[in-house]
């Protein structure tokens, strides 16, 4: 028997102590000490490795996490639990805050986000209904209006009318970009298949009855093939079918190809299977290449064909705060709905997506009411949202906007785009590399493409060419893996499809950490060159 553990017993007396507020100085000191441990204990971790190293293999780690029974009695004291997380979990987590971690859309966050997140947990408000959030629901409406205004730039009168009107929905806070995209398509679906004589609407009767009532065989959603896979999930969940989320070609600059969009719409309109095009999605900052689809043209096509226009600006949305680069998102103000992620370029902690609507009554198409909460006409924000209970993320975003100002965010956005452009220049300068997609926003892709392989591609017969490209893929796959495992820096890898070209394994860099500068990016390229020199065969 483990004698050490016997003093830790789950009993009523100790249980009660964890629910009361610290009343005396001693209890306060304990609480502060724990917070100190968290804030500063994690500091060391955030200075160590980058990315996923091979130091501890996943196999070895999983050996340590195989107990599936819960302990009846407490295992550890809180202080030991916290120390355990800091000492044994954090070092094997991924140091996404490092300026050398430039592979993903997850990065450093301002230190005050931890404080704001703690306030959200301490208050534990639930904006699903007014009775569990009160002023926080009112605040949430204000923050939604601020972001709506950033996107749609309507006049004072518009916001005076809608900002605190319980019948209006300028936007909704959701879990992430996936749920935001799902919500947009849910609204588009329900708006088209709305109730009419003899039909109670698609939400009540389902897709089969809806198609029958409106005389369609199926409905589809059109998006660039660089669109995010969450849209396919939405197609599945909404009963549209993910095979009916139809990819449209991208042009040589990775933007949705308008000619292919138009010809697809024409073909679908003439299809023997009667087809309703529910929505066209324009991406403002594609996940892989950071490119922006031609939003004004997509808006016009959607208007002409009475199609819902959704802009997926999960990544690129906050670019609108930049005076220098907001023009890159021109046309977004014509979108019927817009997705923006808080946990991406608003630099919030994980778990914040948002969906915005041009027409403040559009979200009525997804309204639900329940007898005990979310009553009609109330300020209950759960009326028009997929999720029920959720965190008061508006407190974080609203406070961050106060601390940083749009101007502060603009500095971050400008730094990301400027640095990505400088990085592209550096890649162009180095003979070993090929820039594959220049940055429109702050994402770019490139690859190692050694001269002999380049040469073989240009002059060789098809078989030589194929072999050379395969070897180039091998080299890039290997260099990315070895760099990641060395643990000094991290870029990600993806497969780039280009019209008229073979698919290519490429390296992908996302520049969002303000501490990532061109000097660091040069070091990353140096390291890749070095790895290549040691493994020239791939
Ligand atoms: C990240 C992203 C999403 C999905 O967002 P999650 O928050 O990861 O669910 C959707 N679309 C685009 C363009 C994205 O970059």
XYZ file of C-alpha atoms and ligand atoms in Angstrom:
553
model
C 0.000 0.000 0.000
C 1.197 3.451 -0.844
C 1.369 5.217 2.505
C 2.126 8.581 0.959
C -1.222 8.707 -0.747
C -3.405 7.789 2.214
C -3.535 11.365 3.459
C -5.242 12.474 0.253
C -8.869 11.534 0.729
C -11.936 12.694 -1.163
C -14.088 14.035 1.637
C -16.830 16.593 2.035
C -14.891 18.964 4.217
C -11.986 19.443 1.827
C -14.364 19.518 -1.087
C -16.160 22.520 0.334
C -12.949 24.430 0.656
C -12.351 24.409 -3.069
C -15.632 26.209 -3.726
C -15.154 29.148 -1.415
C -13.396 32.372 -2.294
C -10.069 33.047 -0.646
C -11.035 35.092 2.404
C -7.864 35.509 4.358
C -4.375 36.534 3.448
C -3.040 33.002 3.630
C -5.591 31.686 1.120
C -4.904 34.640 -1.149
C -1.205 34.017 -1.041
C -1.766 30.424 -2.058
C -3.898 31.444 -5.015
C -1.364 34.000 -6.222
C 1.452 31.512 -5.759
C -0.306 29.065 -8.073
C -0.827 31.742 -10.698
C 2.813 32.693 -10.460
C 3.801 29.100 -10.959
C 1.690 28.912 -14.104
C 2.801 32.200 -15.604
C 6.490 31.821 -14.898
C 6.808 28.051 -14.825
C 5.682 27.942 -18.428
C 8.211 30.569 -19.386
C 11.076 28.107 -19.509
C 9.107 25.814 -21.751
C 8.435 28.674 -24.100
C 12.148 29.218 -24.503
C 12.992 25.602 -25.355
C 12.447 23.520 -28.486
C 10.290 24.321 -31.438
C 7.907 21.964 -33.126
C 7.810 18.232 -32.744
C 11.211 16.847 -31.857
C 12.239 13.233 -31.836
C 13.685 13.574 -28.360
C 10.788 11.630 -26.913
C 9.089 9.408 -29.437
C 5.329 9.307 -29.599
C 5.516 5.598 -28.813
C 7.489 6.236 -25.636
C 5.125 9.020 -24.613
C 2.005 6.964 -25.181
C 3.399 4.281 -22.866
C 3.015 6.821 -20.070
C -0.644 7.474 -20.825
C -2.248 4.080 -20.751
C -4.082 4.048 -17.430
C -7.825 4.204 -18.130
C -9.197 3.838 -14.613
C -10.081 6.915 -12.570
C -8.619 7.154 -9.115
C -11.196 7.191 -6.324
C -9.089 9.256 -3.976
C -7.191 12.353 -5.001
C -3.894 11.586 -6.592
C -1.996 14.782 -5.997
C -2.277 18.155 -4.414
C -3.027 21.053 -6.721
C 0.502 22.410 -6.428
C 1.862 19.050 -7.527
C -0.595 18.812 -10.395
C 0.461 22.215 -11.660
C 4.133 21.394 -11.262
C 3.491 18.091 -13.041
C 1.928 19.808 -16.025
C 4.738 22.326 -16.186
C 7.494 19.772 -15.798
C 6.196 16.735 -17.641
C 3.506 17.870 -20.106
C 4.716 21.292 -21.267
C 8.195 20.154 -22.354
C 6.583 17.612 -24.674
C 3.977 20.006 -25.990
C 4.734 22.151 -29.034
C 6.294 25.544 -28.548
C 4.000 27.381 -30.919
C 5.114 30.723 -29.459
C 8.653 30.475 -30.818
C 9.507 32.951 -33.590
C 11.117 29.960 -35.324
C 7.753 28.187 -35.435
C 6.425 29.475 -38.759
C 4.574 26.444 -40.070
C 1.016 26.922 -38.881
C -1.755 29.374 -38.138
C -1.157 28.897 -34.423
C 1.438 31.165 -32.863
C 2.406 33.346 -29.946
C -0.327 35.348 -28.246
C 0.137 38.587 -26.302
C 0.815 37.772 -22.648
C -2.326 39.582 -21.483
C -4.494 37.007 -23.263
C -3.724 34.635 -20.395
C -5.059 37.200 -17.934
C -8.177 37.821 -19.998
C -8.762 34.086 -20.351
C -8.478 33.768 -16.578
C -11.133 36.450 -16.102
C -13.455 34.557 -18.425
C -12.951 31.390 -16.393
C -13.316 33.208 -13.075
C -16.585 34.893 -14.076
C -17.821 31.745 -15.835
C -20.593 33.520 -17.684
C -22.698 31.649 -20.214
C -23.919 33.927 -23.021
C -26.404 31.304 -24.236
C -28.949 33.250 -22.217
C -29.274 36.570 -20.429
C -29.953 34.912 -17.091
C -26.427 33.507 -16.987
C -24.575 36.455 -18.493
C -26.519 39.743 -18.248
C -24.132 42.588 -19.166
C -21.802 40.149 -20.890
C -24.488 39.478 -23.513
C -24.888 43.221 -24.027
C -21.120 43.596 -24.325
C -21.034 40.714 -26.790
C -23.507 42.529 -29.022
C -21.271 45.590 -28.942
C -18.148 43.645 -29.918
C -20.047 41.906 -32.717
C -21.112 45.335 -34.002
C -17.511 46.572 -33.949
C -16.293 43.671 -36.085
C -19.375 43.878 -38.311
C -18.528 47.542 -38.875
C -14.936 46.638 -39.701
C -16.272 44.323 -42.436
C -19.371 46.065 -43.750
C -18.731 49.728 -42.849
C -22.425 50.635 -42.589
C -23.414 54.044 -41.236
C -24.118 55.197 -37.673
C -27.857 54.859 -38.204
C -27.506 51.205 -39.105
C -25.532 50.388 -35.974
C -27.760 52.532 -33.750
C -30.698 50.459 -34.970
C -29.153 47.023 -34.639
C -26.387 47.062 -32.053
C -28.619 46.288 -29.064
C -31.784 45.191 -30.845
C -32.659 41.653 -29.718
C -34.327 40.978 -33.075
C -31.121 41.711 -35.013
C -28.125 39.414 -35.423
C -25.020 41.140 -36.731
C -22.919 38.113 -35.902
C -22.461 35.146 -33.610
C -19.529 33.966 -31.531
C -18.909 30.262 -32.175
C -16.295 27.656 -31.331
C -14.076 28.046 -34.376
C -13.921 28.646 -38.098
C -15.381 25.244 -38.824
C -18.568 26.020 -36.909
C -18.681 29.509 -38.426
C -18.593 28.068 -41.950
C -21.180 25.464 -41.003
C -23.432 28.190 -39.602
C -23.139 30.268 -42.784
C -24.156 27.352 -44.976
C -26.894 26.360 -42.523
C -28.332 29.877 -42.870
C -28.023 29.732 -46.677
C -29.764 26.358 -46.776
C -32.621 27.389 -44.491
C -33.090 30.746 -46.215
C -33.616 29.128 -49.573
C -35.709 26.162 -48.374
C -37.864 28.346 -46.160
C -41.410 27.505 -45.087
C -44.179 28.016 -47.614
C -47.669 26.743 -48.323
C -47.683 23.015 -47.540
C -44.024 22.950 -46.433
C -42.681 23.783 -42.983
C -39.134 24.503 -44.040
C -36.009 22.365 -44.381
C -35.096 22.687 -40.721
C -38.379 20.969 -39.799
C -38.847 18.537 -42.653
C -35.329 17.694 -43.814
C -33.553 17.803 -47.148
C -35.578 15.166 -48.963
C -38.863 16.971 -48.341
C -37.234 20.335 -49.098
C -35.961 19.245 -52.493
C -39.346 17.795 -53.292
C -41.208 20.917 -52.207
C -39.011 23.125 -54.401
C -38.603 20.712 -57.304
C -34.868 20.051 -56.972
C -32.903 16.829 -57.119
C -29.954 18.135 -55.142
C -28.166 21.250 -53.965
C -24.509 22.156 -54.205
C -21.946 24.558 -52.807
C -19.121 25.917 -54.961
C -15.705 26.749 -53.568
C -12.165 26.999 -54.894
C -10.294 23.734 -54.571
C -8.103 25.584 -52.091
C -11.168 25.999 -49.839
C -10.956 24.690 -46.295
C -12.118 21.126 -45.629
C -14.534 22.396 -42.991
C -16.835 23.291 -45.893
C -16.993 19.649 -46.895
C -17.843 18.724 -43.320
C -20.633 21.288 -43.404
C -21.964 19.701 -46.593
C -22.068 16.370 -44.802
C -23.659 17.632 -41.594
C -26.301 19.713 -43.388
C -27.469 16.776 -45.491
C -26.256 18.464 -48.671
C -23.613 15.769 -49.096
C -19.921 16.519 -49.121
C -19.696 15.262 -52.701
C -21.920 18.243 -53.527
C -19.353 20.690 -52.232
C -17.895 21.144 -55.683
C -14.295 22.313 -56.116
C -13.711 25.083 -58.625
C -10.291 25.393 -60.257
C -7.800 27.921 -59.015
C -5.824 30.015 -61.476
C -2.047 30.262 -61.686
C -2.123 32.652 -58.713
C -4.171 30.239 -56.608
C -7.277 32.434 -56.864
C -10.657 30.997 -57.712
C -10.888 30.817 -61.507
C -13.871 32.977 -62.505
C -14.205 31.419 -65.941
C -14.465 27.979 -64.407
C -16.917 29.292 -61.813
C -19.160 30.729 -64.527
C -18.993 27.644 -66.739
C -19.750 25.422 -63.735
C -22.792 27.527 -62.844
C -23.983 27.349 -66.465
C -23.493 23.594 -66.556
C -25.292 23.101 -63.249
C -28.205 25.250 -64.368
C -28.583 23.034 -67.417
C -28.014 19.792 -65.528
C -30.544 17.005 -66.098
C -30.604 16.576 -62.330
C -32.301 19.756 -61.218
C -29.648 21.471 -59.093
C -29.882 24.396 -56.693
C -26.609 26.238 -56.103
C -26.988 27.184 -52.448
C -23.788 29.130 -52.016
C -20.511 30.185 -53.547
C -17.669 30.529 -51.069
C -14.917 33.057 -51.665
C -11.826 32.512 -49.534
C -10.043 35.543 -48.094
C -6.764 33.988 -47.122
C -6.589 30.355 -48.189
C -5.146 28.044 -45.585
C -2.403 26.720 -47.822
C -1.272 29.751 -49.792
C -2.885 32.751 -48.098
C -4.373 33.947 -51.366
C -7.587 35.936 -51.675
C -10.272 34.986 -54.182
C -11.640 37.731 -56.491
C -14.385 38.763 -54.087
C -16.026 41.636 -56.061
C -16.443 39.428 -59.142
C -17.796 36.526 -57.086
C -20.241 38.957 -55.457
C -21.498 40.075 -58.856
C -21.929 36.503 -60.104
C -23.812 35.561 -56.940
C -26.084 38.593 -57.231
C -26.872 37.830 -60.889
C -27.712 34.222 -60.060
C -29.430 34.757 -56.681
C -26.851 32.668 -54.852
C -25.715 33.146 -51.249
C -22.175 34.577 -51.195
C -20.143 33.412 -48.216
C -16.656 34.783 -47.582
C -14.371 32.523 -45.585
C -12.070 35.072 -43.985
C -11.205 32.823 -41.044
C -7.585 33.708 -41.634
C -7.561 36.970 -43.543
C -10.409 38.897 -41.869
C -8.305 41.003 -39.482
C -6.364 42.339 -42.487
C -9.262 44.812 -42.688
C -7.724 46.679 -39.725
C -4.596 47.466 -41.732
C -4.674 50.808 -43.591
C -1.910 49.478 -45.807
C -3.442 46.143 -46.794
C -7.219 46.256 -46.176
C -7.646 46.783 -49.930
C -6.617 43.157 -50.476
C -10.042 42.156 -49.139
C -12.038 44.501 -51.346
C -15.487 43.079 -52.034
C -15.848 41.311 -48.709
C -18.447 43.913 -47.724
C -20.718 42.426 -50.392
C -20.678 38.946 -48.858
C -23.925 37.725 -47.319
C -21.928 36.081 -44.546
C -18.320 36.234 -43.368
C -16.307 33.829 -41.200
C -13.508 35.206 -39.006
C -11.446 33.308 -36.456
C -10.533 35.015 -33.201
C -7.819 32.461 -32.448
C -5.964 33.234 -35.626
C -5.140 36.849 -36.494
C -6.926 38.362 -33.529
C -4.269 36.503 -31.523
C -6.802 35.137 -29.034
C -6.352 31.880 -27.138
C -7.781 28.769 -28.825
C -11.489 28.457 -29.182
C -12.985 31.517 -30.840
C -14.694 31.707 -34.211
C -17.208 34.263 -35.446
C -19.782 34.457 -38.205
C -21.143 37.796 -39.496
C -24.212 38.604 -41.603
C -24.743 41.518 -43.956
C -28.504 41.349 -43.351
C -29.146 41.452 -39.578
C -32.272 39.314 -40.030
C -30.667 36.582 -42.064
C -29.852 34.450 -39.004
C -33.572 34.232 -38.185
C -33.479 31.238 -40.522
C -31.694 29.234 -37.824
C -33.572 30.543 -34.756
C -34.566 28.082 -32.079
C -36.629 28.767 -29.008
C -37.011 26.808 -25.813
C -39.575 27.298 -23.092
C -37.204 27.759 -20.166
C -34.547 29.796 -21.909
C -33.958 31.554 -25.187
C -37.491 32.904 -25.313
C -38.658 34.753 -28.430
C -37.782 38.455 -28.277
C -35.263 38.033 -25.477
C -31.594 39.009 -25.610
C -30.679 35.331 -25.226
C -27.829 34.930 -27.676
C -28.363 31.185 -27.873
C -31.441 31.722 -30.046
C -29.437 31.876 -33.245
C -26.401 29.711 -32.651
C -25.522 26.092 -33.164
C -23.847 25.879 -29.803
C -25.607 26.082 -26.498
C -23.361 26.879 -23.571
C -20.120 28.591 -24.432
C -17.393 30.817 -23.042
C -17.707 34.608 -22.964
C -15.036 35.108 -25.611
C -16.329 38.587 -26.403
C -14.739 39.695 -23.131
C -11.361 38.657 -24.477
C -11.776 40.190 -27.908
C -13.343 43.390 -26.584
C -10.569 43.852 -24.019
C -7.856 43.022 -26.548
C -9.248 45.666 -28.900
C -9.049 48.171 -26.049
C -5.496 47.230 -25.146
C -4.180 47.076 -28.708
C -6.457 49.333 -30.730
C -7.098 48.542 -34.374
C -3.769 50.284 -34.945
C -1.933 47.759 -32.808
C -3.457 44.890 -34.716
C -2.617 46.687 -37.963
C 1.053 46.690 -36.940
C 0.900 42.911 -36.492
C -0.819 42.403 -39.845
C 1.583 44.730 -41.661
C 4.589 43.050 -40.085
C 3.342 39.628 -41.198
C 2.746 40.642 -44.794
C 5.901 42.780 -45.097
C 8.049 40.031 -43.599
C 6.491 37.360 -45.813
C 7.320 39.524 -48.842
C 10.900 39.975 -47.701
C 11.093 36.219 -47.147
C 9.851 35.632 -50.698
C 12.625 37.895 -52.009
C 15.198 35.963 -50.004
C 13.890 32.657 -51.413
C 14.073 34.063 -54.950
C 17.677 35.096 -54.352
C 18.837 31.616 -53.357
C 19.514 29.247 -56.266
C 18.615 26.124 -54.274
C 15.037 27.287 -53.732
C 11.958 27.940 -55.819
C 9.160 30.219 -54.652
C 5.945 28.319 -55.376
C 3.276 30.794 -54.255
C 4.252 34.396 -53.536
C 2.528 35.845 -50.467
C -0.667 37.832 -51.027
C -1.183 37.922 -47.286
C 1.405 36.482 -44.902
C 1.568 32.875 -46.131
C 3.855 31.532 -48.820
C 5.005 28.184 -50.167
C 8.359 27.251 -51.648
C 10.526 24.226 -52.218
C 14.094 23.094 -52.552
C 14.660 22.515 -56.249
C 18.341 21.751 -56.894
C 19.792 22.798 -60.230
C 20.312 19.242 -61.616
C 16.634 18.450 -61.060
C 15.591 21.770 -62.552
C 17.698 21.016 -65.558
C 16.302 17.481 -65.915
C 12.779 18.944 -65.837
C 13.465 21.484 -68.541
C 15.288 19.330 -71.012
C 14.482 15.732 -70.188
C 11.947 13.423 -71.735
C 8.696 12.868 -69.777
C 10.166 9.950 -67.842
C 13.264 11.899 -66.756
C 11.058 14.813 -65.817
C 8.786 12.628 -63.713
C 11.749 11.085 -61.911
C 13.235 14.528 -61.231
C 9.985 15.833 -59.773
C 9.615 12.764 -57.630
C 13.091 13.272 -56.295
C 12.341 16.916 -55.583
C 9.323 15.783 -53.567
C 11.485 13.318 -51.634
C 14.020 15.999 -50.829
C 11.416 18.418 -49.541
C 9.667 15.762 -47.488
C 12.961 14.738 -45.922
C 14.280 18.230 -45.271
C 11.011 19.265 -43.624
C 11.021 16.175 -41.410
C 14.649 16.440 -40.356
C 14.315 20.123 -39.598
C 11.227 19.476 -37.503
C 12.937 16.655 -35.630
C 16.047 18.713 -34.949
C 13.743 21.016 -33.007
C 15.291 24.402 -33.832
C 12.665 25.622 -36.241
C 9.501 24.497 -37.932
C 7.897 25.047 -41.324
C 5.018 22.861 -42.480
C 4.608 20.859 -45.637
C 1.723 20.529 -48.041
C 0.992 19.350 -51.543
C 0.498 22.180 -53.991
C -1.686 21.639 -57.032
C -1.110 24.070 -59.881
C -2.937 24.235 -63.200
C -0.732 22.751 -65.929
C 1.783 21.378 -63.416
C 2.279 18.159 -61.514
C 1.375 18.194 -57.813
C 4.386 19.241 -55.776
C 5.502 18.704 -52.200
C 6.178 22.198 -50.880
C 7.193 23.904 -47.676
C 4.724 26.347 -46.180
C 5.476 29.330 -43.977
C 2.930 31.390 -42.057
C 4.361 34.650 -40.719
C 2.283 35.899 -37.800
C 4.629 36.027 -34.826
C 5.829 39.654 -34.486
C 9.194 38.353 -33.266
C 9.760 36.432 -36.498
C 11.981 38.631 -38.627
C 13.927 38.208 -41.841
C 17.078 37.286 -39.928
C 15.313 34.301 -38.368
C 13.840 33.312 -41.720
C 17.318 33.373 -43.279
C 18.524 31.081 -40.526
C 15.688 28.698 -41.323
C 16.710 28.634 -44.990
C 20.366 28.179 -43.998
C 19.394 25.171 -41.918
C 17.430 23.697 -44.813
C 20.385 24.159 -47.146
C 22.607 22.484 -44.606
C 20.246 19.510 -44.208
C 20.073 19.192 -47.983
C 23.870 19.225 -48.314
C 24.026 16.324 -45.862
C 21.253 14.381 -47.649
C 21.418 15.425 -51.300
C 19.624 12.295 -52.521
C 16.507 12.974 -50.469
C -8.489 27.876 -40.159
C -9.470 27.985 -41.231
C -10.758 27.422 -41.126
C -11.171 26.552 -39.983
O -11.039 27.154 -38.785
P -10.897 26.340 -37.425
O -10.922 27.442 -36.454
O -9.605 25.597 -37.482
O -12.066 25.427 -37.315
C -11.638 27.641 -42.157
N -11.287 28.342 -43.235
C -10.065 28.884 -43.392
C -9.741 29.644 -44.624
C -9.110 28.710 -42.387
O -7.885 29.236 -42.547
